[in-house]
Each structure stands twice: as structure tokens, then as C-alpha cells.
Amino acid sequence: MSYQDKLFLIITLFVIVLSIVGTVIYRHNRLKHQVNEPPSGFQKTNEIFIDPTTGIKQQVWYNPKSGERYYKNIDENNRSK
């Protein structure tokens, strides 16, 4: 194995490890700071539903400027089966 092959292997492994560590740190920080309050500019709608994947009741909030929807958990303790 030549010097260039070894250098390429070391750099490739470094990039892969750095990507994995960065992803883990990003996800940990994102989930730690996640709140259950709608961002500013969102308006509460009358739409309430139970998420079929989690069984949690959610309230829908709507941003009229962007059309984006936000789903706020309103009944985390009472999961339907």
C-alpha cells in the first residue's frame, strides 16, 4: 500500500467519523431544546386529531404567511391503543 493510498484511507475514515459524531451531537442538541409551543406567527385552528403512529392527541397551528403547519401535542399522557 503506497503512501497516497494510506493517506486517502486515513482522510476518508476521518471524514466518516466526523460526520457520525457531528450527526449525533446535532440530533442530541436539537431534541434537547425541542419545545411544545408553536413558533411566533402561528394561529391556532379548530383541527385536532390523534396521531396514528404515536396515539397522541395534537392541535394544529397554521402560519398564514408561509402556509406551514405546526402540530402541538395536547394530550401526551393519554395515548390511544
PDB file of N, CA and C in Angstrom:
ATOM      1  N   MET A   1       0.862  -1.171   0.000  1.00  0.00           N
ATOM      2  CA  MET A   1       0.000   0.000   0.000  1.00  0.00           C
ATOM      3  C   MET A   1       0.910   1.236   0.000  1.00  0.00           C
ATOM      4  N   SER A   2       0.665   2.102  -0.932  1.00  0.00           N
ATOM      5  CA  SER A   2       1.510   3.293  -1.063  1.00  0.00           C
ATOM      6  C   SER A   2       1.126   4.361  -0.034  1.00  0.00           C
ATOM      7  N   TYR A   3       1.971   5.346   0.078  1.00  0.00           N
ATOM      8  CA  TYR A   3       1.731   6.469   0.997  1.00  0.00           C
ATOM      9  C   TYR A   3       0.425   7.184   0.650  1.00  0.00           C
ATOM     10  N   GLN A   4       0.166   7.383  -0.646  1.00  0.00           N
ATOM     11  CA  GLN A   4      -1.052   8.079  -1.070  1.00  0.00           C
ATOM     12  C   GLN A   4      -2.297   7.271  -0.718  1.00  0.00           C
ATOM     13  N   ASP A   5      -2.212   5.949  -0.854  1.00  0.00           N
ATOM     14  CA  ASP A   5      -3.358   5.101  -0.503  1.00  0.00           C
ATOM     15  C   ASP A   5      -3.646   5.170   1.006  1.00  0.00           C
ATOM     16  N   LYS A   6      -2.598   5.139   1.814  1.00  0.00           N
ATOM     17  CA  LYS A   6      -2.763   5.236   3.264  1.00  0.00           C
ATOM     18  C   LYS A   6      -3.347   6.587   3.661  1.00  0.00           C
ATOM     19  N   LEU A   7      -2.839   7.645   3.034  1.00  0.00           N
ATOM     20  CA  LEU A   7      -3.344   8.989   3.335  1.00  0.00           C
ATOM     21  C   LEU A   7      -4.814   9.110   2.949  1.00  0.00           C
ATOM     22  N   PHE A   8      -5.180   8.577   1.781  1.00  0.00           N
ATOM     23  CA  PHE A   8      -6.572   8.606   1.338  1.00  0.00           C
ATOM     24  C   PHE A   8      -7.459   7.850   2.321  1.00  0.00           C
ATOM     25  N   LEU A   9      -7.012   6.677   2.782  1.00  0.00           N
ATOM     26  CA  LEU A   9      -7.786   5.872   3.726  1.00  0.00           C
ATOM     27  C   LEU A   9      -7.958   6.608   5.053  1.00  0.00           C
ATOM     28  N   ILE A  10      -6.916   7.225   5.545  1.00  0.00           N
ATOM     29  CA  ILE A  10      -6.987   7.955   6.810  1.00  0.00           C
ATOM     30  C   ILE A  10      -7.941   9.144   6.702  1.00  0.00           C
ATOM     31  N   ILE A  11      -7.838   9.899   5.616  1.00  0.00           N
ATOM     32  CA  ILE A  11      -8.725  11.057   5.428  1.00  0.00           C
ATOM     33  C   ILE A  11     -10.176  10.606   5.295  1.00  0.00           C
ATOM     34  N   THR A  12     -10.417   9.527   4.554  1.00  0.00           N
ATOM     35  CA  THR A  12     -11.780   9.019   4.376  1.00  0.00           C
ATOM     36  C   THR A  12     -12.368   8.583   5.713  1.00  0.00           C
ATOM     37  N   LEU A  13     -11.606   7.834   6.497  1.00  0.00           N
ATOM     38  CA  LEU A  13     -12.090   7.405   7.807  1.00  0.00           C
ATOM     39  C   LEU A  13     -12.349   8.591   8.725  1.00  0.00           C
ATOM     40  N   PHE A  14     -11.480   9.597   8.682  1.00  0.00           N
ATOM     41  CA  PHE A  14     -11.661  10.797   9.493  1.00  0.00           C
ATOM     42  C   PHE A  14     -12.960  11.514   9.135  1.00  0.00           C
ATOM     43  N   VAL A  15     -13.239  11.644   7.848  1.00  0.00           N
ATOM     44  CA  VAL A  15     -14.467  12.320   7.399  1.00  0.00           C
ATOM     45  C   VAL A  15     -15.699  11.537   7.837  1.00  0.00           C
ATOM     46  N   ILE A  16     -15.642  10.215   7.739  1.00  0.00           N
ATOM     47  CA  ILE A  16     -16.784   9.385   8.140  1.00  0.00           C
ATOM     48  C   ILE A  16     -17.031   9.515   9.645  1.00  0.00           C
ATOM     49  N   VAL A  17     -15.982   9.404  10.448  1.00  0.00           N
ATOM     50  CA  VAL A  17     -16.129   9.522  11.903  1.00  0.00           C
ATOM     51  C   VAL A  17     -16.619  10.911  12.279  1.00  0.00           C
ATOM     52  N   LEU A  18     -16.073  11.931  11.659  1.00  0.00           N
ATOM     53  CA  LEU A  18     -16.503  13.302  11.938  1.00  0.00           C
ATOM     54  C   LEU A  18     -17.973  13.503  11.582  1.00  0.00           C
ATOM     55  N   SER A  19     -18.417  12.918  10.490  1.00  0.00           N
ATOM     56  CA  SER A  19     -19.828  13.027  10.089  1.00  0.00           C
ATOM     57  C   SER A  19     -20.740  12.351  11.098  1.00  0.00           C
ATOM     58  N   ILE A  20     -20.345  11.181  11.565  1.00  0.00           N
ATOM     59  CA  ILE A  20     -21.169  10.455  12.538  1.00  0.00           C
ATOM     60  C   ILE A  20     -21.231  11.214  13.857  1.00  0.00           C
ATOM     61  N   VAL A  21     -20.100  11.679  14.345  1.00  0.00           N
ATOM     62  CA  VAL A  21     -20.073  12.428  15.602  1.00  0.00           C
ATOM     63  C   VAL A  21     -20.881  13.721  15.473  1.00  0.00           C
ATOM     64  N   GLY A  22     -20.737  14.421  14.364  1.00  0.00           N
ATOM     65  CA  GLY A  22     -21.499  15.650  14.138  1.00  0.00           C
ATOM     66  C   GLY A  22     -22.995  15.405  14.113  1.00  0.00           C
ATOM     67  N   THR A  23     -23.414  14.329  13.474  1.00  0.00           N
ATOM     68  CA  THR A  23     -24.833  13.995  13.415  1.00  0.00           C
ATOM     69  C   THR A  23     -25.386  13.674  14.800  1.00  0.00           C
ATOM     70  N   VAL A  24     -24.643  12.910  15.579  1.00  0.00           N
ATOM     71  CA  VAL A  24     -25.091  12.559  16.939  1.00  0.00           C
ATOM     72  C   VAL A  24     -25.222  13.814  17.800  1.00  0.00           C
ATOM     73  N   ILE A  25     -24.243  14.685  17.742  1.00  0.00           N
ATOM     74  CA  ILE A  25     -24.284  15.921  18.533  1.00  0.00           C
ATOM     75  C   ILE A  25     -25.447  16.810  18.087  1.00  0.00           C
ATOM     76  N   TYR A  26     -25.631  16.949  16.773  1.00  0.00           N
ATOM     77  CA  TYR A  26     -26.717  17.787  16.254  1.00  0.00           C
ATOM     78  C   TYR A  26     -28.076  17.263  16.718  1.00  0.00           C
ATOM     79  N   ARG A  27     -28.296  15.971  16.573  1.00  0.00           N
ATOM     80  CA  ARG A  27     -29.588  15.401  16.964  1.00  0.00           C
ATOM     81  C   ARG A  27     -29.828  15.515  18.465  1.00  0.00           C
ATOM     82  N   HIS A  28     -28.794  15.296  19.247  1.00  0.00           N
ATOM     83  CA  HIS A  28     -28.933  15.409  20.700  1.00  0.00           C
ATOM     84  C   HIS A  28     -29.328  16.832  21.090  1.00  0.00           C
ATOM     85  N   ASN A  29     -28.661  17.818  20.527  1.00  0.00           N
ATOM     86  CA  ASN A  29     -28.968  19.215  20.860  1.00  0.00           C
ATOM     87  C   ASN A  29     -30.328  19.632  20.335  1.00  0.00           C
ATOM     88  N   ARG A  30     -30.695  19.172  19.165  1.00  0.00           N
ATOM     89  CA  ARG A  30     -31.988  19.542  18.595  1.00  0.00           C
ATOM     90  C   ARG A  30     -33.124  18.982  19.431  1.00  0.00           C
ATOM     91  N   LEU A  31     -33.013  17.733  19.845  1.00  0.00           N
ATOM     92  CA  LEU A  31     -34.077  17.130  20.632  1.00  0.00           C
ATOM     93  C   LEU A  31     -34.117  17.684  22.044  1.00  0.00           C
ATOM     94  N   LYS A  32     -32.976  18.055  22.597  1.00  0.00           N
ATOM     95  CA  LYS A  32     -32.928  18.587  23.948  1.00  0.00           C
ATOM     96  C   LYS A  32     -33.622  19.942  24.033  1.00  0.00           C
ATOM     97  N   HIS A  33     -33.531  20.748  22.994  1.00  0.00           N
ATOM     98  CA  HIS A  33     -34.097  22.088  23.005  1.00  0.00           C
ATOM     99  C   HIS A  33     -35.477  22.156  22.361  1.00  0.00           C
ATOM    100  N   GLN A  34     -36.022  21.008  22.002  1.00  0.00           N
ATOM    101  CA  GLN A  34     -37.325  20.991  21.352  1.00  0.00           C
ATOM    102  C   GLN A  34     -38.409  21.329  22.373  1.00  0.00           C
ATOM    103  N   VAL A  35     -39.248  22.278  22.032  1.00  0.00           N
ATOM    104  CA  VAL A  35     -40.339  22.676  22.916  1.00  0.00           C
ATOM    105  C   VAL A  35     -41.669  22.349  22.249  1.00  0.00           C
ATOM    106  N   ASN A  36     -42.710  22.343  23.038  1.00  0.00           N
ATOM    107  CA  ASN A  36     -44.029  22.010  22.506  1.00  0.00           C
ATOM    108  C   ASN A  36     -44.889  23.260  22.370  1.00  0.00           C
ATOM    109  N   GLU A  37     -44.269  24.359  22.019  1.00  0.00           N
ATOM    110  CA  GLU A  37     -45.001  25.605  21.808  1.00  0.00           C
ATOM    111  C   GLU A  37     -44.826  26.035  20.357  1.00  0.00           C
ATOM    112  N   PRO A  38     -45.903  26.497  19.722  1.00  0.00           N
ATOM    113  CA  PRO A  38     -45.798  26.923  18.330  1.00  0.00           C
ATOM    114  C   PRO A  38     -44.924  28.173  18.197  1.00  0.00           C
ATOM    115  N   PRO A  39     -44.184  28.272  17.109  1.00  0.00           N
ATOM    116  CA  PRO A  39     -43.376  29.473  16.866  1.00  0.00           C
ATOM    117  C   PRO A  39     -44.265  30.704  16.676  1.00  0.00           C
ATOM    118  N   SER A  40     -43.675  31.875  16.778  1.00  0.00           N
ATOM    119  CA  SER A  40     -44.458  33.101  16.604  1.00  0.00           C
ATOM    120  C   SER A  40     -44.977  33.177  15.169  1.00  0.00           C
ATOM    121  N   GLY A  41     -46.143  33.787  15.022  1.00  0.00           N
ATOM    122  CA  GLY A  41     -46.761  33.928  13.706  1.00  0.00           C
ATOM    123  C   GLY A  41     -47.754  32.822  13.387  1.00  0.00           C
ATOM    124  N   PHE A  42     -47.850  31.824  14.252  1.00  0.00           N
ATOM    125  CA  PHE A  42     -48.779  30.721  14.017  1.00  0.00           C
ATOM    126  C   PHE A  42     -50.094  30.993  14.729  1.00  0.00           C
ATOM    127  N   GLN A  43     -51.184  30.580  14.083  1.00  0.00           N
ATOM    128  CA  GLN A  43     -52.522  30.762  14.644  1.00  0.00           C
ATOM    129  C   GLN A  43     -53.144  29.402  14.931  1.00  0.00           C
ATOM    130  N   LYS A  44     -53.828  29.315  16.049  1.00  0.00           N
ATOM    131  CA  LYS A  44     -54.485  28.072  16.449  1.00  0.00           C
ATOM    132  C   LYS A  44     -55.676  27.809  15.524  1.00  0.00           C
ATOM    133  N   THR A  45     -55.835  26.569  15.087  1.00  0.00           N
ATOM    134  CA  THR A  45     -57.001  26.189  14.281  1.00  0.00           C
ATOM    135  C   THR A  45     -57.922  25.324  15.130  1.00  0.00           C
ATOM    136  N   ASN A  46     -59.073  24.985  14.592  1.00  0.00           N
ATOM    137  CA  ASN A  46     -60.010  24.104  15.288  1.00  0.00           C
ATOM    138  C   ASN A  46     -59.710  22.635  15.037  1.00  0.00           C
ATOM    139  N   GLU A  47     -58.680  22.366  14.259  1.00  0.00           N
ATOM    140  CA  GLU A  47     -58.358  20.989  13.886  1.00  0.00           C
ATOM    141  C   GLU A  47     -57.573  20.290  15.004  1.00  0.00           C
ATOM    142  N   ILE A  48     -58.140  19.188  15.497  1.00  0.00           N
ATOM    143  CA  ILE A  48     -57.491  18.347  16.498  1.00  0.00           C
ATOM    144  C   ILE A  48     -57.599  16.913  15.992  1.00  0.00           C
ATOM    145  N   PHE A  49     -56.510  16.159  16.115  1.00  0.00           N
ATOM    146  CA  PHE A  49     -56.541  14.780  15.672  1.00  0.00           C
ATOM    147  C   PHE A  49     -55.613  13.939  16.542  1.00  0.00           C
ATOM    148  N   ILE A  50     -55.745  12.641  16.427  1.00  0.00           N
ATOM    149  CA  ILE A  50     -54.861  11.714  17.136  1.00  0.00           C
ATOM    150  C   ILE A  50     -53.876  11.158  16.116  1.00  0.00           C
ATOM    151  N   ASP A  51     -52.595  11.369  16.389  1.00  0.00           N
ATOM    152  CA  ASP A  51     -51.545  10.886  15.503  1.00  0.00           C
ATOM    153  C   ASP A  51     -51.593   9.362  15.479  1.00  0.00           C
ATOM    154  N   PRO A  52     -51.782   8.748  14.299  1.00  0.00           N
ATOM    155  CA  PRO A  52     -51.918   7.295  14.248  1.00  0.00           C
ATOM    156  C   PRO A  52     -50.639   6.539  14.610  1.00  0.00           C
ATOM    157  N   THR A  53     -49.490   7.181  14.511  1.00  0.00           N
ATOM    158  CA  THR A  53     -48.236   6.481  14.822  1.00  0.00           C
ATOM    159  C   THR A  53     -47.905   6.519  16.303  1.00  0.00           C
ATOM    160  N   THR A  54     -48.306   7.579  17.011  1.00  0.00           N
ATOM    161  CA  THR A  54     -47.965   7.711  18.426  1.00  0.00           C
ATOM    162  C   THR A  54     -49.175   7.603  19.342  1.00  0.00           C
ATOM    163  N   GLY A  55     -50.380   7.840  18.819  1.00  0.00           N
ATOM    164  CA  GLY A  55     -51.579   7.825  19.640  1.00  0.00           C
ATOM    165  C   GLY A  55     -51.754   9.080  20.470  1.00  0.00           C
ATOM    166  N   ILE A  56     -50.986  10.135  20.166  1.00  0.00           N
ATOM    167  CA  ILE A  56     -51.051  11.379  20.931  1.00  0.00           C
ATOM    168  C   ILE A  56     -51.989  12.365  20.241  1.00  0.00           C
ATOM    169  N   LYS A  57     -52.865  12.983  21.040  1.00  0.00           N
ATOM    170  CA  LYS A  57     -53.776  13.999  20.517  1.00  0.00           C
ATOM    171  C   LYS A  57     -52.976  15.267  20.209  1.00  0.00           C
ATOM    172  N   GLN A  58     -53.211  15.858  19.026  1.00  0.00           N
ATOM    173  CA  GLN A  58     -52.471  17.039  18.608  1.00  0.00           C
ATOM    174  C   GLN A  58     -53.400  18.135  18.097  1.00  0.00           C
ATOM    175  N   GLN A  59     -53.021  19.367  18.411  1.00  0.00           N
ATOM    176  CA  GLN A  59     -53.700  20.580  17.947  1.00  0.00           C
ATOM    177  C   GLN A  59     -52.906  21.123  16.760  1.00  0.00           C
ATOM    178  N   VAL A  60     -53.602  21.523  15.707  1.00  0.00           N
ATOM    179  CA  VAL A  60     -52.934  22.059  14.516  1.00  0.00           C
ATOM    180  C   VAL A  60     -52.880  23.578  14.602  1.00  0.00           C
ATOM    181  N   TRP A  61     -51.694  24.139  14.370  1.00  0.00           N
ATOM    182  CA  TRP A  61     -51.475  25.578  14.281  1.00  0.00           C
ATOM    183  C   TRP A  61     -51.051  25.880  12.856  1.00  0.00           C
ATOM    184  N   TYR A  62     -51.416  27.054  12.354  1.00  0.00           N
ATOM    185  CA  TYR A  62     -51.196  27.408  10.944  1.00  0.00           C
ATOM    186  C   TYR A  62     -50.540  28.777  10.840  1.00  0.00           C
ATOM    187  N   ASN A  63     -49.555  28.894   9.951  1.00  0.00           N
ATOM    188  CA  ASN A  63     -48.913  30.179   9.673  1.00  0.00           C
ATOM    189  C   ASN A  63     -49.456  30.688   8.347  1.00  0.00           C
ATOM    190  N   PRO A  64     -50.312  31.724   8.357  1.00  0.00           N
ATOM    191  CA  PRO A  64     -50.927  32.199   7.116  1.00  0.00           C
ATOM    192  C   PRO A  64     -49.921  32.806   6.139  1.00  0.00           C
ATOM    193  N   LYS A  65     -48.776  33.275   6.628  1.00  0.00           N
ATOM    194  CA  LYS A  65     -47.782  33.872   5.722  1.00  0.00           C
ATOM    195  C   LYS A  65     -47.045  32.824   4.903  1.00  0.00           C
ATOM    196  N   SER A  66     -46.708  31.699   5.534  1.00  0.00           N
ATOM    197  CA  SER A  66     -45.913  30.687   4.831  1.00  0.00           C
ATOM    198  C   SER A  66     -46.723  29.456   4.437  1.00  0.00           C
ATOM    199  N   GLY A  67     -47.897  29.271   5.049  1.00  0.00           N
ATOM    200  CA  GLY A  67     -48.689  28.077   4.785  1.00  0.00           C
ATOM    201  C   GLY A  67     -48.220  26.870   5.601  1.00  0.00           C
ATOM    202  N   GLU A  68     -47.217  27.077   6.436  1.00  0.00           N
ATOM    203  CA  GLU A  68     -46.664  25.997   7.245  1.00  0.00           C
ATOM    204  C   GLU A  68     -47.618  25.625   8.367  1.00  0.00           C
ATOM    205  N   ARG A  69     -47.624  24.344   8.712  1.00  0.00           N
ATOM    206  CA  ARG A  69     -48.459  23.851   9.801  1.00  0.00           C
ATOM    207  C   ARG A  69     -47.555  23.360  10.929  1.00  0.00           C
ATOM    208  N   TYR A  70     -48.032  23.517  12.164  1.00  0.00           N
ATOM    209  CA  TYR A  70     -47.304  23.061  13.342  1.00  0.00           C
ATOM    210  C   TYR A  70     -48.257  22.205  14.155  1.00  0.00           C
ATOM    211  N   TYR A  71     -47.767  21.072  14.643  1.00  0.00           N
ATOM    212  CA  TYR A  71     -48.607  20.152  15.396  1.00  0.00           C
ATOM    213  C   TYR A  71     -48.155  20.146  16.853  1.00  0.00           C
ATOM    214  N   LYS A  72     -49.022  20.627  17.729  1.00  0.00           N
ATOM    215  CA  LYS A  72     -48.703  20.724  19.149  1.00  0.00           C
ATOM    216  C   LYS A  72     -49.355  19.566  19.888  1.00  0.00           C
ATOM    217  N   ASN A  73     -48.545  18.834  20.664  1.00  0.00           N
ATOM    218  CA  ASN A  73     -49.083  17.753  21.484  1.00  0.00           C
ATOM    219  C   ASN A  73     -49.918  18.356  22.599  1.00  0.00           C
ATOM    220  N   ILE A  74     -51.152  17.868  22.730  1.00  0.00           N
ATOM    221  CA  ILE A  74     -52.018  18.413  23.782  1.00  0.00           C
ATOM    222  C   ILE A  74     -52.447  17.343  24.774  1.00  0.00           C
ATOM    223  N   ASP A  75     -52.102  16.081  24.511  1.00  0.00           N
ATOM    224  CA  ASP A  75     -52.523  15.000  25.404  1.00  0.00           C
ATOM    225  C   ASP A  75     -51.482  13.897  25.373  1.00  0.00           C
ATOM    226  N   GLU A  76     -50.279  14.168  25.874  1.00  0.00           N
ATOM    227  CA  GLU A  76     -49.197  13.177  25.817  1.00  0.00           C
ATOM    228  C   GLU A  76     -49.419  11.994  26.736  1.00  0.00           C
ATOM    229  N   ASN A  77     -50.130  12.181  27.842  1.00  0.00           N
ATOM    230  CA  ASN A  77     -50.286  11.116  28.813  1.00  0.00           C
ATOM    231  C   ASN A  77     -51.381  10.118  28.453  1.00  0.00           C
ATOM    232  N   ASN A  78     -52.346  10.544  27.659  1.00  0.00           N
ATOM    233  CA  ASN A  78     -53.465   9.686  27.315  1.00  0.00           C
ATOM    234  C   ASN A  78     -53.311   9.177  25.894  1.00  0.00           C
ATOM    235  N   ARG A  79     -52.580   8.101  25.744  1.00  0.00           N
ATOM    236  CA  ARG A  79     -52.342   7.522  24.411  1.00  0.00           C
ATOM    237  C   ARG A  79     -53.422   6.504  24.100  1.00  0.00           C
ATOM    238  N   SER A  80     -53.945   6.568  22.880  1.00  0.00           N
ATOM    239  CA  SER A  80     -54.919   5.573  22.470  1.00  0.00           C
ATOM    240  C   SER A  80     -54.182   4.354  21.940  1.00  0.00           C
ATOM    241  N   LYS A  81     -54.777   3.187  22.075  1.00  0.00           N
ATOM    242  CA  LYS A  81     -54.123   1.950  21.632  1.00  0.00           C
ATOM    243  C   LYS A  81     -54.725   1.475  20.350  1.00  0.00           C
TER     244      LYS A  81
END
